[in-house]
Amino acid sequence: AAGVIQSPRHLIKEKRETATLKCYPIPRHDTVYWYQQGPGQDPQFLISFYEKMQSDKGSIPDRFSAQQFSDYHSELNMSSLELGDSALYFCASSPQDRGPYEQYFGPGTRLTVT
Amino acid sequence: AQTVTQSQPEMSVQEAETVTLSCTYDTSESDYYLFWYKQPPSRQMILVIRQEAYKQQNATENRFSVNFQKAAKSFSLKISDSQLGDAAMYFCAYMNNNAGNMLTFGGGTRLMVKP
């Protein structure tokens, strides 16, 4: 079965640089969620999109922005990177016809800021 | 704000034995969902089991079952016949549609399985 695809899987950036993370949801999934998991931490919700519109916003820094495109893929843009942004970034998707509770996670993008 | 607490940072179990992971949560809502996610060393988040708060019957998925105590706001995970592949970090998570569809996770419990 198709899964959520995230790219790149690993990313190394320097402080003050920008990064773009991409997420391709499972086919026919119209909702995308982004989570950030710091070292030794539990995942924290950042932002979500339903039908290309932002639906919920969590603890996402103002330096980050995200959007969902017409093909339902989503991109998380991170600017002025800080050392504390080093984390595993998960994207999850869910199908509308099974409600929001069936969230399927991608493998994550590991971002390292040096 | 909803909070999810996992009081056991680490647990260990002998292969083929049974282990129970604890989770408590705080909410003023009556309609919500609870989940257990497994995160193996690969760091992939895998849904293990889910429970709808309006259902009195405890969810079961093969060797995994939950003990959902709504009044006590408790949601424990029982793993029967533990296998080496069960070794992972386990996260309890909460979702309430009225407060957005995001998952709120507990701090996790690291489960070790001894051969």
XYZ file of C-alpha atoms in Angstrom:
229
model
C 0.000 0.000 0.000
C 1.159 3.526 -0.732
C 2.516 5.471 2.198
C 3.224 9.090 2.999
C 6.385 10.246 1.264
C 8.664 12.866 2.707
C 11.663 14.438 1.078
C 14.424 14.871 1.712
C 14.953 12.234 4.387
C 17.984 14.019 5.755
C 18.961 17.663 5.526
C 21.908 19.548 6.924
C 21.787 23.327 6.994
C 23.736 26.097 8.645
C 22.345 28.693 10.992
C 20.361 31.439 9.277
C 19.852 29.353 6.150
C 16.472 28.298 4.781
C 15.049 24.802 4.311
C 12.065 23.369 2.471
C 10.553 20.054 3.487
C 8.115 18.281 1.216
C 5.299 15.875 1.982
C 3.312 13.752 -0.442
C 0.205 12.311 1.233
C -1.305 8.932 0.565
C -3.484 9.080 -2.586
C -7.013 10.347 -1.866
C -5.929 11.770 1.483
C -6.887 15.433 1.546
C -5.586 16.460 4.972
C -1.944 16.945 5.896
C -0.404 17.515 9.327
C 3.125 18.568 10.276
C 4.782 17.583 13.556
C 8.195 18.366 15.004
C 10.010 15.886 17.245
C 13.084 17.232 19.017
C 15.765 14.892 20.421
C 14.272 12.803 23.213
C 10.954 14.603 22.902
C 7.449 13.649 21.896
C 6.119 14.979 18.581
C 4.630 18.464 18.714
C 1.940 19.593 16.295
C 2.925 22.463 14.013
C 0.213 23.024 11.420
C -2.380 21.231 9.299
C -4.166 21.718 6.003
C -7.459 20.476 4.660
C -8.340 20.927 0.998
C -5.448 23.357 0.553
C -6.604 25.614 3.376
C -4.895 25.901 6.741
C -7.128 24.179 9.267
C -5.237 24.252 12.557
C -2.098 25.895 13.874
C 0.035 24.729 16.738
C 3.385 25.798 18.093
C 4.831 26.813 14.746
C 7.413 29.631 14.832
C 6.754 32.712 12.722
C 9.921 31.844 10.787
C 8.115 28.781 9.441
C 5.403 28.765 6.821
C 3.597 25.983 5.047
C 1.089 25.404 2.319
C -0.804 22.646 0.592
C -0.927 22.558 -3.188
C -3.609 21.549 -5.663
C -2.223 17.999 -5.851
C -2.469 17.856 -2.013
C 1.241 17.724 -1.422
C 2.498 20.101 1.232
C 5.693 22.036 1.839
C 7.082 23.358 5.103
C 9.359 26.337 4.599
C 11.764 27.214 7.370
C 13.805 30.413 7.339
C 16.526 31.897 9.562
C 17.260 28.439 10.891
C 18.406 28.129 14.477
C 20.268 25.323 16.224
C 17.067 24.526 18.115
C 15.281 23.714 14.869
C 17.296 20.503 14.630
C 14.641 17.822 14.865
C 12.732 15.109 13.082
C 9.868 16.583 11.099
C 6.931 14.310 10.433
C 4.164 14.723 7.952
C 0.957 12.759 8.405
C -2.081 12.478 6.184
C -5.661 11.404 6.679
C -8.634 10.650 4.440
C -11.711 12.777 4.872
C -14.102 9.874 4.491
C -12.657 8.186 7.584
C -12.526 11.267 9.692
C -9.471 12.999 11.032
C -8.524 10.266 13.456
C -6.777 7.971 11.000
C -3.474 9.818 10.699
C -0.767 7.984 8.789
C 2.763 9.196 9.341
C 5.590 9.488 6.864
C 9.145 8.392 7.690
C 10.159 11.906 8.692
C 12.823 14.366 7.574
C 15.770 14.682 9.894
C 16.954 18.291 9.894
C 20.319 19.116 11.396
C 21.251 22.772 11.816
C 24.955 23.447 12.402
C -5.369 22.598 27.244
C -5.283 18.868 26.990
C -2.336 17.034 28.492
C -1.232 13.454 28.139
C 1.007 11.840 30.746
C 2.984 8.648 30.534
C 4.489 8.011 33.946
C 6.780 5.163 32.911
C 9.840 6.409 31.000
C 11.069 2.848 30.549
C 9.619 -0.629 30.856
C 11.067 -4.043 30.205
C 9.392 -7.373 29.574
C 10.538 -10.910 28.987
C 9.800 -12.311 25.560
C 6.386 -14.064 25.465
C 5.271 -12.295 28.638
C 2.644 -9.576 29.012
C 3.335 -5.930 29.739
C 1.068 -2.945 30.393
C 1.982 0.631 29.547
C 0.164 3.401 31.390
C -1.295 6.641 30.109
C -3.464 9.291 31.717
C -4.896 12.394 30.137
C -6.672 15.526 31.139
C -9.630 16.919 29.225
C -12.975 18.548 29.835
C -14.383 17.145 26.614
C -16.648 14.118 26.426
C -16.048 13.170 22.800
C -12.468 12.441 21.823
C -10.115 9.786 20.508
C -7.138 8.081 22.078
C -4.292 6.328 20.325
C -1.150 4.358 20.940
C 1.670 4.879 18.458
C 4.834 2.800 18.232
C 8.138 4.363 17.233
C 10.842 1.747 16.581
C 14.510 2.656 16.086
C 13.709 3.574 12.477
C 11.751 6.504 14.013
C 8.698 5.722 11.860
C 5.456 6.452 13.762
C 3.154 3.451 13.513
C -0.443 3.458 14.713
C -0.961 0.505 17.059
C -4.524 0.965 18.265
C -7.202 3.608 18.676
C -10.172 4.077 20.979
C -13.200 6.292 20.521
C -14.281 7.803 23.842
C -17.961 7.139 23.164
C -17.329 3.417 22.891
C -17.411 1.501 26.141
C -15.837 -1.598 24.656
C -12.060 -1.686 24.858
C -10.273 -1.790 21.502
C -8.242 -4.870 20.565
C -5.806 -5.462 17.722
C -4.293 -8.931 17.775
C -1.821 -8.979 20.705
C -2.543 -5.367 21.610
C -5.477 -4.295 23.740
C -6.378 -1.271 25.786
C -8.006 -0.682 29.154
C -9.980 2.521 28.712
C -11.298 3.999 31.943
C -13.121 7.175 30.918
C -14.039 8.374 34.402
C -10.470 7.935 35.574
C -9.097 9.380 32.290
C -6.843 6.397 31.960
C -5.849 4.583 28.770
C -3.367 1.741 29.216
C -1.929 -0.531 26.546
C -1.489 -4.238 27.145
C 0.878 -6.191 24.944
C 0.458 -9.933 25.192
C 2.983 -12.563 24.121
C 5.662 -9.879 23.749
C 8.005 -10.257 20.816
C 11.470 -8.852 20.195
C 9.993 -6.684 17.446
C 7.786 -4.951 20.010
C 10.833 -3.155 21.406
C 10.236 0.511 20.662
C 9.140 3.843 22.045
C 5.397 3.914 22.649
C 3.467 7.163 22.615
C -0.035 7.672 23.920
C -1.914 10.381 22.025
C -5.177 12.313 22.336
C -7.338 14.037 19.748
C -10.474 16.116 20.142
C -12.311 17.307 17.042
C -13.621 20.390 18.845
C -10.094 21.597 19.555
C -8.655 20.858 16.142
C -7.613 17.560 14.673
C -4.077 17.568 15.938
C -2.624 14.795 18.063
C -1.333 15.635 21.531
C 1.296 13.123 22.586
C 2.538 11.925 25.940
C 6.239 11.838 26.720
C 6.610 8.229 25.638
C 7.579 4.929 27.247
C 10.593 3.021 26.024
C 9.822 -0.694 25.980
C 12.661 -3.186 26.057
C 12.019 -6.854 25.327
C 14.437 -9.368 26.806
C 15.025 -12.660 24.975
